[in-house]
Short mmCIF file of C-alpha atoms in Angstrom, two decimals:
data_model
loop_
_atom_site.label_atom_id
_atom_site.label_comp_id
_atom_site.label_asym_id
_atom_site.label_seq_id
_atom_site.Cartn_x
_atom_site.Cartn_y
_atom_site.Cartn_z
CA MET A 1 47.66 74.87 99.17
CA VAL A 2 46.06 72.42 96.81
CA LYS A 3 47.75 69.08 96.55
CA PRO A 4 48.79 67.88 93.12
CA SER A 5 46.93 64.60 93.60
CA SER A 6 43.64 66.35 94.35
CA LEU A 7 44.13 68.68 91.35
CA MET A 8 44.74 65.72 89.07
CA SER A 9 41.63 63.92 90.34
CA ALA A 10 39.53 67.06 89.79
CA LEU A 11 40.74 67.34 86.20
CA LEU A 12 39.93 63.68 85.58
CA ASN A 13 36.45 64.06 87.01
CA HIS A 14 35.87 67.15 84.85
CA GLU A 15 36.97 65.19 81.81
CA ARG A 16 34.49 62.46 82.65
CA ARG A 17 31.64 64.93 83.05
CA ARG A 18 32.31 66.59 79.65
CA PRO A 19 29.45 65.75 77.31
CA ARG A 20 30.41 63.61 74.38
CA HIS A 21 28.82 64.27 71.01
CA PRO A 22 27.91 61.16 69.07
CA ALA A 23 30.07 60.68 65.98
CA GLN A 24 28.27 61.26 62.74
CA GLN A 25 28.18 58.04 60.72
CA ARG A 26 28.86 58.44 57.04
CA PRO A 27 26.74 56.46 54.65
CA PRO A 28 28.54 53.45 53.19
CA LEU A 29 30.17 53.86 49.83
CA LEU A 30 28.28 50.86 48.44
CA THR A 31 25.28 49.09 49.83
CA PRO A 32 25.29 45.27 49.94
CA ALA A 33 22.85 45.14 47.03
CA GLN A 34 25.05 47.43 44.93
CA SER A 35 28.14 45.37 45.79
CA ARG A 36 26.44 42.18 44.66
CA MET A 37 25.31 43.89 41.46
CA LEU A 38 28.83 45.09 40.63
CA VAL A 39 30.33 41.67 41.31
CA ARG A 40 27.74 40.12 39.03
CA VAL A 41 28.48 42.64 36.28
CA GLY A 42 32.24 42.18 36.58
CA PHE A 43 32.49 38.40 36.81
CA GLN A 44 29.29 36.83 35.48
CA VAL A 45 30.17 36.96 31.77
CA PRO A 46 33.90 36.14 32.28
CA GLY A 47 32.96 33.21 34.52
CA LEU A 48 30.52 31.88 31.94
CA LEU A 49 33.16 32.27 29.22
CA ILE A 50 35.76 30.39 31.29
CA ALA A 51 33.26 27.57 31.90
CA ILE A 52 32.52 27.24 28.18
CA ILE A 53 36.22 27.33 27.28
CA ALA A 54 37.05 24.69 29.90
CA SER A 55 34.31 22.41 28.57
CA LEU A 56 35.55 22.74 24.99
CA VAL A 57 39.17 22.09 26.01
CA LEU A 58 38.28 19.00 28.01
CA VAL A 59 36.09 17.57 25.25
CA THR A 60 38.82 18.19 22.67
CA LEU A 61 41.58 16.61 24.76
CA VAL A 62 39.48 13.58 25.68
CA SER A 63 38.32 13.00 22.09
CA ALA A 64 41.94 13.17 20.91
CA ASN A 65 43.11 10.74 23.67
CA SER A 66 45.55 13.38 24.91
CA GLU A 67 46.87 13.98 28.41
CA LEU A 68 45.30 16.63 30.63
CA THR A 69 48.61 18.13 31.69
CA GLY A 70 48.28 21.43 29.85
CA THR A 71 44.54 21.97 30.43
CA LEU A 72 44.95 25.23 32.35
CA GLY A 73 47.39 26.59 29.79
CA ALA A 74 44.99 25.76 26.95
CA ILE A 75 42.14 27.52 28.79
CA ALA A 76 44.30 30.63 29.26
CA GLY A 77 45.31 30.56 25.59
CA MET A 78 41.69 30.40 24.44
CA TRP A 79 40.82 33.29 26.77
CA PHE A 80 43.43 35.38 24.98
CA ALA A 81 42.25 34.17 21.56
CA VAL A 82 38.66 35.23 22.23
CA HIS A 83 39.94 38.73 23.05
CA GLN A 84 42.08 38.98 19.87
CA VAL A 85 45.39 38.79 21.78
CA PRO A 86 48.23 37.47 19.53
CA LEU A 87 49.69 34.16 20.70
CA SER A 88 52.93 32.26 20.17
CA ILE A 89 52.78 28.43 20.23
CA SER A 90 56.06 26.53 19.98
CA GLY A 91 57.74 29.55 18.45
CA THR A 92 55.02 30.00 15.78
CA SER A 93 53.21 33.33 15.90
CA LEU A 94 49.41 33.18 15.62
CA GLY A 95 47.93 36.63 15.17
CA VAL A 96 44.93 35.79 12.97
CA VAL A 97 42.22 35.09 15.56
CA PRO A 98 38.58 34.27 14.70
CA LEU A 99 36.23 37.23 14.99
CA LEU A 100 33.02 35.30 15.61
CA PRO A 101 33.66 34.49 19.32
CA THR A 102 34.69 38.12 19.95
CA ILE A 103 31.50 39.45 18.34
CA VAL A 104 29.32 37.09 20.38
CA LEU A 105 31.16 38.08 23.58
CA MET A 106 30.66 41.78 22.93
CA VAL A 107 26.94 41.29 22.28
CA VAL A 108 26.52 39.35 25.53
CA VAL A 109 28.44 41.96 27.55
CA ALA A 110 26.47 44.84 26.03
CA ARG A 111 23.13 43.16 26.77
CA SER A 112 24.05 42.34 30.37
CA VAL A 113 25.25 45.90 31.04
CA TYR A 114 22.15 47.29 29.34
CA ARG A 115 19.84 45.33 31.64
CA VAL A 116 21.63 46.58 34.74
CA SER A 117 21.85 50.18 33.49
CA THR A 118 18.08 50.43 33.11
CA GLU A 119 17.69 49.84 36.86
CA VAL A 120 19.87 52.80 38.00
CA SER A 121 19.46 56.52 37.45
CA THR A 122 22.62 58.31 38.65
CA ARG A 123 25.90 58.90 36.87
CA ARG A 124 27.87 57.57 39.82
CA GLU A 125 26.12 54.21 39.62
CA LEU A 126 26.54 54.07 35.85
CA GLY A 127 30.25 54.81 36.22
CA SER A 128 30.52 52.01 38.77
CA ILE A 129 28.82 49.60 36.38
CA PHE A 130 31.16 50.54 33.53
CA ALA A 131 34.23 50.21 35.76
CA ALA A 132 33.10 46.81 37.05
CA ALA A 133 32.46 45.55 33.51
CA VAL A 134 36.06 46.43 32.56
CA LEU A 135 37.98 45.67 35.77
CA GLY A 136 36.54 42.18 36.20
CA PRO A 137 37.89 40.84 32.89
CA LEU A 138 41.22 42.60 33.51
CA LEU A 139 41.58 40.69 36.79
CA VAL A 140 40.85 37.43 34.97
CA THR A 141 43.45 38.42 32.36
CA ALA A 142 46.09 38.89 35.07
CA VAL A 143 45.37 35.37 36.34
CA ALA A 144 45.49 34.00 32.78
CA LEU A 145 48.91 35.60 32.22
CA ALA A 146 50.25 33.88 35.32
CA VAL A 147 48.76 30.54 34.24
CA ALA A 148 50.18 30.87 30.71
CA THR A 149 53.62 31.61 32.10
CA ASP A 150 53.45 28.54 34.34
CA ALA A 151 52.17 26.26 31.55
CA SER A 152 54.65 27.43 28.91
CA ALA A 153 56.97 24.51 29.64
CA ALA A 154 54.22 21.87 29.31
CA ILE A 155 52.42 22.83 26.09
CA GLY A 156 54.81 25.25 24.43
CA LEU A 157 52.50 28.24 24.89
CA SER A 158 54.46 31.43 25.39
CA SER A 159 52.95 34.07 27.61
CA PRO A 160 51.72 36.93 25.41
CA ASN A 161 52.83 40.51 25.80
CA ALA A 162 51.18 41.85 28.95
CA PHE A 163 50.52 45.28 27.47
CA HIS A 164 48.84 43.83 24.38
CA ALA A 165 46.80 41.45 26.51
CA PHE A 166 45.47 44.13 28.86
CA ALA A 167 44.90 46.57 25.97
CA TRP A 168 42.85 44.14 23.87
CA VAL A 169 40.80 42.86 26.82
CA ALA A 170 40.10 46.39 28.06
CA GLY A 171 39.21 47.60 24.55
CA VAL A 172 36.76 44.75 23.85
CA HIS A 173 34.95 45.00 27.17
CA ALA A 174 35.03 48.81 27.35
CA THR A 175 33.44 49.10 23.90
CA ALA A 176 30.69 46.63 24.72
CA ALA A 177 30.08 48.14 28.18
CA ALA A 178 29.91 51.67 26.76
CA ILE A 179 27.26 50.59 24.25
CA GLY A 180 25.24 48.95 27.01
CA VAL A 181 25.50 51.93 29.38
CA VAL A 182 24.59 54.54 26.75
CA THR A 183 21.61 52.62 25.39
CA GLY A 184 20.38 51.72 28.86
CA SER A 185 20.62 55.25 30.33
CA TRP A 186 19.70 57.30 27.25
CA ASP A 187 16.34 58.31 28.67
CA SER A 188 17.08 58.27 32.41
CA LEU A 189 19.98 60.75 32.14
CA GLY A 190 18.22 62.98 29.64
CA LEU A 191 20.87 62.61 26.94
CA ALA A 192 18.40 62.95 24.07
CA PRO A 193 17.71 66.72 24.53
CA ARG A 194 21.45 67.47 24.65
CA VAL A 195 22.23 65.78 21.34
CA PRO A 196 21.27 67.60 18.13
CA ILE A 197 18.38 66.04 16.28
CA TRP A 198 20.34 65.39 13.10
CA VAL A 199 23.07 63.57 15.07
CA GLY A 200 20.54 61.28 16.69
CA GLU A 201 18.84 60.62 13.36
CA VAL A 202 22.08 59.49 11.72
CA VAL A 203 22.51 56.40 13.93
CA ARG A 204 19.92 54.19 12.28
CA PRO A 205 20.93 55.00 8.65
CA THR A 206 24.58 54.34 9.55
CA MET A 207 23.73 50.95 11.04
CA ARG A 208 21.65 50.08 7.99
CA ALA A 209 24.45 51.02 5.61
CA ALA A 210 26.90 48.90 7.60
CA MET A 211 24.49 45.97 7.45
CA VAL A 212 24.17 46.36 3.68
CA LEU A 213 27.96 46.29 3.27
CA ILE A 214 28.28 43.19 5.47
CA ALA A 215 25.33 41.46 3.81
CA GLY A 216 26.80 42.18 0.39
CA GLY A 217 30.14 40.72 1.43
CA ALA A 218 28.38 37.63 2.84
CA ALA A 219 26.42 37.14 -0.39
CA ILE A 220 29.60 37.35 -2.48
CA THR A 221 31.32 34.89 -0.13
CA LEU A 222 28.43 32.45 -0.39
CA ALA A 223 28.48 32.64 -4.19
CA ALA A 224 32.24 32.00 -4.20
CA MET A 225 31.80 29.01 -1.87
CA VAL A 226 29.20 27.48 -4.18
CA ALA A 227 31.48 28.05 -7.18
CA SER A 228 34.44 26.36 -5.42
CA TRP A 229 32.50 23.58 -3.68
CA SER A 230 34.73 20.81 -5.07
CA THR A 231 37.82 22.42 -3.55
CA MET A 232 36.07 22.73 -0.19
CA GLU A 233 35.11 19.06 -0.23
CA MET A 234 38.71 18.07 -0.97
CA LEU A 235 39.96 20.13 1.98
CA LEU A 236 37.33 18.68 4.31
CA ASP A 237 38.24 15.13 3.31
CA ALA A 238 41.82 15.89 4.31
CA GLY A 239 40.70 15.85 7.95
CA ASN A 240 41.09 12.02 8.08
CA GLY A 241 37.99 11.06 10.00
CA PHE A 242 34.98 12.52 11.70
CA VAL A 243 36.97 14.40 14.35
CA GLY A 244 39.13 16.12 11.74
CA PHE A 245 36.12 16.87 9.56
CA LEU A 246 34.30 18.41 12.53
CA GLY A 247 37.34 20.45 13.57
CA LEU A 248 37.87 21.91 10.09
CA THR A 249 34.16 22.74 9.82
CA VAL A 250 34.14 24.53 13.18
CA LEU A 251 37.28 26.48 12.30
CA SER A 252 35.77 27.53 8.97
CA ILE A 253 32.65 28.81 10.73
CA LEU A 254 34.72 30.71 13.31
CA TYR A 255 36.82 32.38 10.62
CA LEU A 256 33.83 33.18 8.41
CA PRO A 257 33.47 36.82 9.67
CA ASN A 258 37.15 37.41 8.81
CA VAL A 259 36.52 36.21 5.26
CA VAL A 260 33.34 38.30 4.94
CA LEU A 261 35.26 41.41 6.00
CA GLY A 262 37.92 40.67 3.40
CA THR A 263 35.24 40.24 0.72
CA SER A 264 33.62 43.54 1.73
CA ALA A 265 37.01 45.24 1.46
CA VAL A 266 37.46 43.85 -2.05
CA SER A 267 33.95 44.98 -3.04
CA VAL A 268 34.72 48.64 -2.23
CA GLY A 269 38.02 48.52 -4.14
CA SER A 270 40.54 47.58 -1.45
CA ALA A 271 42.64 44.40 -1.31
CA ALA A 272 42.94 41.29 0.89
CA HIS A 273 46.19 39.36 1.42
CA VAL A 274 46.84 35.81 2.66
CA GLY A 275 50.59 35.54 2.72
CA GLU A 276 51.82 35.88 -0.85
CA ALA A 277 48.31 35.52 -2.28
CA SER A 278 46.28 38.68 -2.79
CA VAL A 279 42.89 39.56 -4.27
CA SER A 280 41.45 42.84 -5.52
CA LEU A 281 39.12 44.04 -8.26
CA PHE A 282 42.07 44.79 -10.54
CA HIS A 283 44.72 42.17 -9.74
CA THR A 284 45.18 38.73 -8.17
CA ALA A 285 48.35 36.91 -7.11
CA ALA A 286 48.74 33.22 -6.28
CA GLY A 287 50.55 31.81 -3.25
CA PRO A 288 50.54 28.98 -0.68
CA LEU A 289 47.43 28.85 1.51
CA PRO A 290 46.68 27.08 4.80
CA PRO A 291 44.41 24.01 4.43
CA LEU A 292 41.31 25.74 5.75
CA PRO A 293 38.14 24.96 3.75
CA VAL A 294 36.73 28.50 4.00
CA LEU A 295 39.76 29.84 2.11
CA ALA A 296 38.52 28.04 -1.01
CA VAL A 297 36.60 31.23 -1.81
CA LEU A 298 39.83 32.81 -3.02
CA PRO A 299 39.94 32.84 -6.83
CA GLU A 300 42.30 30.52 -8.63
CA GLY A 301 42.66 32.65 -11.75
CA SER A 302 43.25 36.26 -12.69
CA ALA A 303 40.88 39.15 -12.13
CA GLN A 304 37.80 39.20 -14.36
CA THR A 305 35.80 42.07 -15.79
CA ALA A 306 32.63 40.70 -14.17
CA TRP A 307 34.14 41.37 -10.76
CA PHE A 308 33.25 45.04 -11.16
CA LEU A 309 29.66 43.99 -10.49
CA MET A 310 30.71 43.83 -6.84
CA LEU A 311 30.66 47.62 -6.84
CA VAL A 312 26.88 47.30 -6.67
CA VAL A 313 27.28 46.60 -2.94
CA PRO A 314 28.86 49.96 -1.90
CA ILE A 315 26.70 51.89 -4.36
CA THR A 316 23.51 50.35 -2.97
CA ALA A 317 24.64 50.99 0.60
CA ALA A 318 25.48 54.61 -0.21
CA VAL A 319 22.17 55.30 -2.00
CA MET A 320 20.13 53.82 0.84
CA PHE A 321 22.24 55.72 3.34
CA GLY A 322 21.71 59.07 1.61
CA ARG A 323 17.97 58.53 1.20
CA ASP A 324 17.55 57.59 4.86
CA CYS A 325 19.49 60.64 6.03
CA ALA A 326 17.42 62.97 3.81
CA ARG A 327 14.16 61.52 5.07
CA ARG A 328 15.06 61.74 8.75
CA THR A 329 16.74 65.15 9.05
CA VAL A 330 15.33 68.67 8.89
CA ASP A 331 16.66 70.00 5.59
CA VAL A 332 19.26 69.33 2.93
CA HIS A 333 22.09 70.93 4.92
CA HIS A 334 21.49 68.69 7.91
CA ALA A 335 21.13 65.75 5.54
CA MET A 336 24.59 66.43 4.11
CA SER A 337 26.04 66.76 7.60
CA SER A 338 24.45 63.44 8.58
CA VAL A 339 25.82 61.74 5.47
CA TRP A 340 29.39 62.90 6.05
CA LEU A 341 29.29 62.14 9.77
CA GLY A 342 27.91 58.65 9.21
CA ALA A 343 30.40 58.00 6.40
CA ALA A 344 33.28 59.01 8.67
CA VAL A 345 32.05 56.68 11.43
CA LEU A 346 31.69 53.79 9.01
CA GLY A 347 35.14 54.48 7.56
CA ILE A 348 36.71 54.30 11.02
CA LEU A 349 34.82 51.10 11.85
CA ALA A 350 35.93 49.55 8.54
CA ALA A 351 39.57 50.36 9.26
CA VAL A 352 39.34 48.90 12.79
CA GLY A 353 37.64 45.78 11.44
CA GLY A 354 40.36 45.38 8.83
CA VAL A 355 43.04 45.52 11.53
CA ALA A 356 41.21 43.02 13.77
CA ALA A 357 40.62 40.56 10.91
CA GLY A 358 44.33 40.13 10.11
CA GLY A 359 47.60 39.17 11.74
CA ASN A 360 50.58 36.90 11.46
CA LEU A 361 50.09 33.26 10.41
CA GLY A 362 53.43 31.62 11.06
CA THR A 363 55.20 30.34 7.98
CA PHE A 364 52.38 31.49 5.68
CA GLY A 365 53.16 35.14 6.33
CA THR A 366 50.72 37.92 7.12
CA VAL A 367 46.97 37.73 6.65
CA GLU A 368 45.56 41.20 6.36
CA VAL A 369 43.06 43.53 4.80
CA THR A 370 44.56 46.80 3.65
CA ALA A 371 42.93 48.66 6.51
CA TRP A 372 43.69 52.23 5.48
CA SER A 373 42.35 51.77 1.95
CA PHE A 374 39.32 49.85 3.23
CA GLY A 375 38.35 52.68 5.58
CA LEU A 376 39.12 55.45 3.10
CA LEU A 377 37.23 53.85 0.21
CA ALA A 378 34.22 53.01 2.38
CA PHE A 379 34.11 56.64 3.52
CA ALA A 380 34.45 57.92 -0.08
CA TRP A 381 31.65 55.74 -1.47
CA LEU A 382 29.23 56.61 1.32
CA ALA A 383 30.09 60.31 1.41
CA VAL A 384 30.04 61.06 -2.33
CA VAL A 385 27.24 58.80 -3.56
CA GLY A 386 25.31 59.27 -0.33
CA SER A 387 25.45 63.06 -0.67
CA LEU A 388 24.09 62.85 -4.22
CA ALA A 389 21.28 60.54 -3.12
CA ALA A 390 20.44 62.82 -0.17
CA ALA A 391 20.38 65.92 -2.39
CA VAL A 392 18.09 64.27 -4.95
CA THR A 393 15.78 62.97 -2.22
CA ALA A 394 15.57 66.37 -0.52
CA TRP A 395 15.02 68.12 -3.88
CA ARG A 396 12.12 65.79 -4.66
CA GLY A 397 10.56 66.51 -1.29
CA GLY A 398 11.53 63.31 0.44
CA SER A 399 12.16 64.92 3.82
CA LYS A 400 9.58 64.02 6.42
CA HIS A 401 9.44 67.66 7.55
CA ASP A 402 8.53 68.91 4.09
CA GLU A 403 5.52 66.64 3.53
CA PRO A 404 2.30 68.60 2.86
CA LEU A 405 -0.33 68.56 5.54
CA PRO A 406 -3.51 66.61 4.73
CA VAL A 407 -6.29 68.83 3.31
CA LYS A 408 -9.71 68.48 4.89
CA THR A 409 -12.54 67.93 2.41
CA GLU A 410 -15.89 69.60 2.98
CA ARG A 411 -19.21 67.85 2.52
CA SER A 412 -21.40 69.05 -0.30
CA SER A 413 -24.54 68.73 1.79
CA GLU A 414 -25.41 71.53 4.18
CA GLN A 415 -27.06 69.19 6.62
CA PRO A 416 -24.74 67.04 8.74
CA VAL A 417 -25.13 63.31 8.47
CA LEU A 418 -26.42 61.90 11.74
CA THR A 419 -25.50 58.46 12.92
CA PRO A 420 -28.06 56.25 14.71
CA ARG A 421 -26.60 57.30 18.04
CA ALA A 422 -26.91 60.99 17.09
CA GLN A 423 -30.53 60.41 15.93
CA SER A 424 -31.26 58.85 19.30
CA ALA A 425 -29.83 61.90 21.05
CA ASP A 426 -31.97 64.22 18.88
CA ALA A 427 -35.08 62.23 19.69
CA GLN A 428 -34.31 62.47 23.41
CA SER A 429 -33.83 66.26 23.15
CA ALA A 430 -37.15 66.59 21.28
CA ASP A 431 -38.96 64.63 23.96
CA ALA A 432 -37.44 66.80 26.64
CA GLN A 433 -39.02 69.86 25.02
CA GLN A 434 -42.56 68.44 25.43
CA PRO A 435 -44.63 69.72 28.36
CA ALA A 436 -43.98 67.84 31.52
CA ASP A 437 -47.68 67.73 32.47
CA ALA A 438 -48.47 65.89 29.23
CA GLN A 439 -46.56 62.80 30.30
CA SER A 440 -47.94 60.02 32.38
CA ALA A 441 -45.95 57.65 34.54
CA ASP A 442 -48.69 54.97 34.74
CA VAL A 443 -47.67 53.29 31.53
CA PRO A 444 -44.87 50.74 32.08
CA PRO A 445 -41.75 51.18 30.01
CA VAL A 446 -41.43 49.13 26.85
CA VAL A 447 -37.98 48.16 25.61
CA GLN A 448 -37.82 47.20 22.00
CA GLU A 449 -35.55 44.36 21.04
CA GLY A 450 -32.47 45.25 19.03
CA HIS A 451 -32.66 49.05 18.71
CA ALA A 452 -34.94 51.33 20.73
CA LEU A 453 -35.41 55.06 20.74
CA ASP A 454 -37.31 57.42 23.03
CA ALA A 455 -40.75 57.91 21.45
CA GLU A 456 -44.19 59.21 22.32
CA ILE A 457 -47.63 58.28 21.03
CA ILE A 458 -49.52 61.45 20.29
CA ASP A 459 -53.13 62.11 19.35
CA VAL A 460 -53.62 63.48 15.89
CA PRO A 461 -56.99 65.12 15.00
CA GLU A 462 -58.92 63.93 11.98
CA ASP A 463 -58.57 67.21 10.11
CA VAL A 464 -54.79 67.02 10.21
CA ASP A 465 -53.36 65.76 6.98
CA VAL A 466 -50.54 63.36 7.77
CA PRO A 467 -48.10 63.13 4.85
CA THR A 468 -46.78 59.77 3.85
CA ILE A 469 -43.02 59.52 4.39
CA ALA A 470 -41.02 56.86 2.70
CA PRO A 471 -39.12 54.75 5.19
CA GLU A 472 -35.41 55.44 5.32
CA PRO A 473 -32.96 52.61 4.73
CA ASP A 474 -32.11 50.67 7.84
CA THR A 475 -28.66 51.81 8.89
CA THR A 476 -28.64 49.81 12.09
CA ALA A 477 -27.93 46.52 10.35
CA SER A 478 -24.22 47.17 9.98
CA ALA A 479 -23.83 49.33 13.07
CA ALA A 480 -23.40 48.14 16.59
CA VAL A 481 -26.68 47.47 18.41
CA ASP A 482 -27.25 50.05 21.11
CA VAL A 483 -30.07 49.46 23.57
CA VAL A 484 -31.50 52.70 24.94
CA GLU A 485 -34.12 52.88 27.64
CA ALA A 486 -37.40 53.96 26.01
CA GLU A 487 -40.72 54.91 27.47
CA VAL A 488 -43.98 54.93 25.55
CA VAL A 489 -46.19 57.65 26.96
CA ASP A 490 -49.83 58.26 25.97
CA LEU A 491 -50.81 61.89 26.03
CA ALA A 492 -53.84 62.86 27.99
CA VAL A 493 -56.74 63.34 25.57
CA PRO A 494 -59.59 65.75 26.40
CA PRO A 495 -63.01 64.05 26.49
CA THR A 496 -64.45 66.42 23.88
CA SER A 497 -61.86 65.57 21.21
CA ASP A 498 -62.51 62.82 18.76
CA VAL A 499 -59.18 61.38 17.58
CA GLU A 500 -58.18 58.47 15.49
CA GLU A 501 -56.13 55.67 16.94
CA PRO A 502 -52.65 55.24 15.52
CA VAL A 503 -52.31 52.71 12.77
CA GLU A 504 -50.71 49.52 13.88
CA GLY A 505 -47.35 48.73 12.36
CA LYS A 506 -46.46 52.36 11.61
CA SER A 507 -43.59 53.77 13.61
CA THR A 508 -44.52 56.93 15.43
CA GLU A 509 -41.08 58.37 14.98
CA ASP A 510 -41.83 58.69 11.26
CA LEU A 511 -44.75 61.05 11.99
CA PRO A 512 -44.04 64.74 12.20
CA VAL A 513 -44.56 66.21 15.62
CA GLU A 514 -46.80 69.27 15.30
CA PRO A 515 -48.39 71.32 18.03
CA VAL A 516 -52.09 70.64 18.48
CA ASP A 517 -54.47 73.50 19.23
CA ARG A 518 -56.55 72.38 22.20
CA SER A 519 -58.21 75.69 22.85
CA ASP A 520 -61.57 74.26 21.54
#
């Protein structure tokens, strides 16, 4: 009978002798290099932005001889302002935020993501880059919300709505990161063959039309500033010193894109409102305005008939847009599709820009551009006028695919024109046809200076009439000098033949090469 202790020891020994298979190690989810890259993408731009904001806040507080108690709260508030998050300071709502810092931030984010996207080639890595570019700023936003809540008692800054804060920050960074990822991986992922040609060709005309609309609004704004320069000087002098003058100037520059968007909206037929004051092509209304020098561009009188000249801006943009689409697409049908697609995209962008340019301004009321009319009118101008311009351009043969092929012209002469290099090749082929036994290797080669050809000195009998050939014009003066190895060979002359020596100074290549009968 087997004892239980011995049975247990046998089982343990068998368990020890059982071979163990090494565990298969899974590859890590992220390599150290990829982790560092994602951290850099997620926190490099937000860290740089926080550093710039902190420097500006400290310089402003020190120049104003103010205490540094609410420094962190001011930094958090400026972080929200850069991302278009509405703020509330001492019970006053501030929803009109400058667009210039937001535009610069989006450009920097898009460029940084573009540089990183060109170094990867898989969709998983591109998705990680996009997620890092969005999640990093969201984490900074969560910290800023906590700081704003803590500093609300010191500086009167109320913590903004968390949903609005996260939505605006995510929207700004997601848009910029998407642009960077798509442009950086357009070729590596093979997206170009999957997109129809006419869709890809509509991007550049759409961007050009948008630039024309913005440039037109900027030109009108500049003309209005020159016309109201005295009012601007009066508002700048109200700053009471250099610090106030500098602050008002900086604020005017930061709010300049908002004003340009409002001017563009007015040029297409929409309206812009600053509290009770409003401006359009057909009607103006007066009202109290904040003492910001850039707002001096608003007219002080009623609408004028000359204001309809501003319609030149959308008409010019639409004509250029239609012509570009007709020249880049395959036929008129694709041109029309490109025009309507680009017009719809520009209409949506105009409406979004109108929403971002406005907001609440405390006791002054609401500053806004009528976003729905701005987008609808921009779409209508570009779609209708652009379609007409595209149809006319396609009808006149403006499409690049309909251009006639170049017609080859034939030479009137039957003989081809030989260049000096071709003449040299012909001379070499003629020499190769001479009998090999007629050449002598005792004569050293002679290389002519400048331009040399293969030539032979031949014996011409006295009874042979050598015609006089007029020398051809020297074509080697304007051509490149080619040095070709040449060998002057004297043919073996029979002792019975009486020949005449070649005339000095006459080129032997001008003499016709004729076979000599040596049977005598």
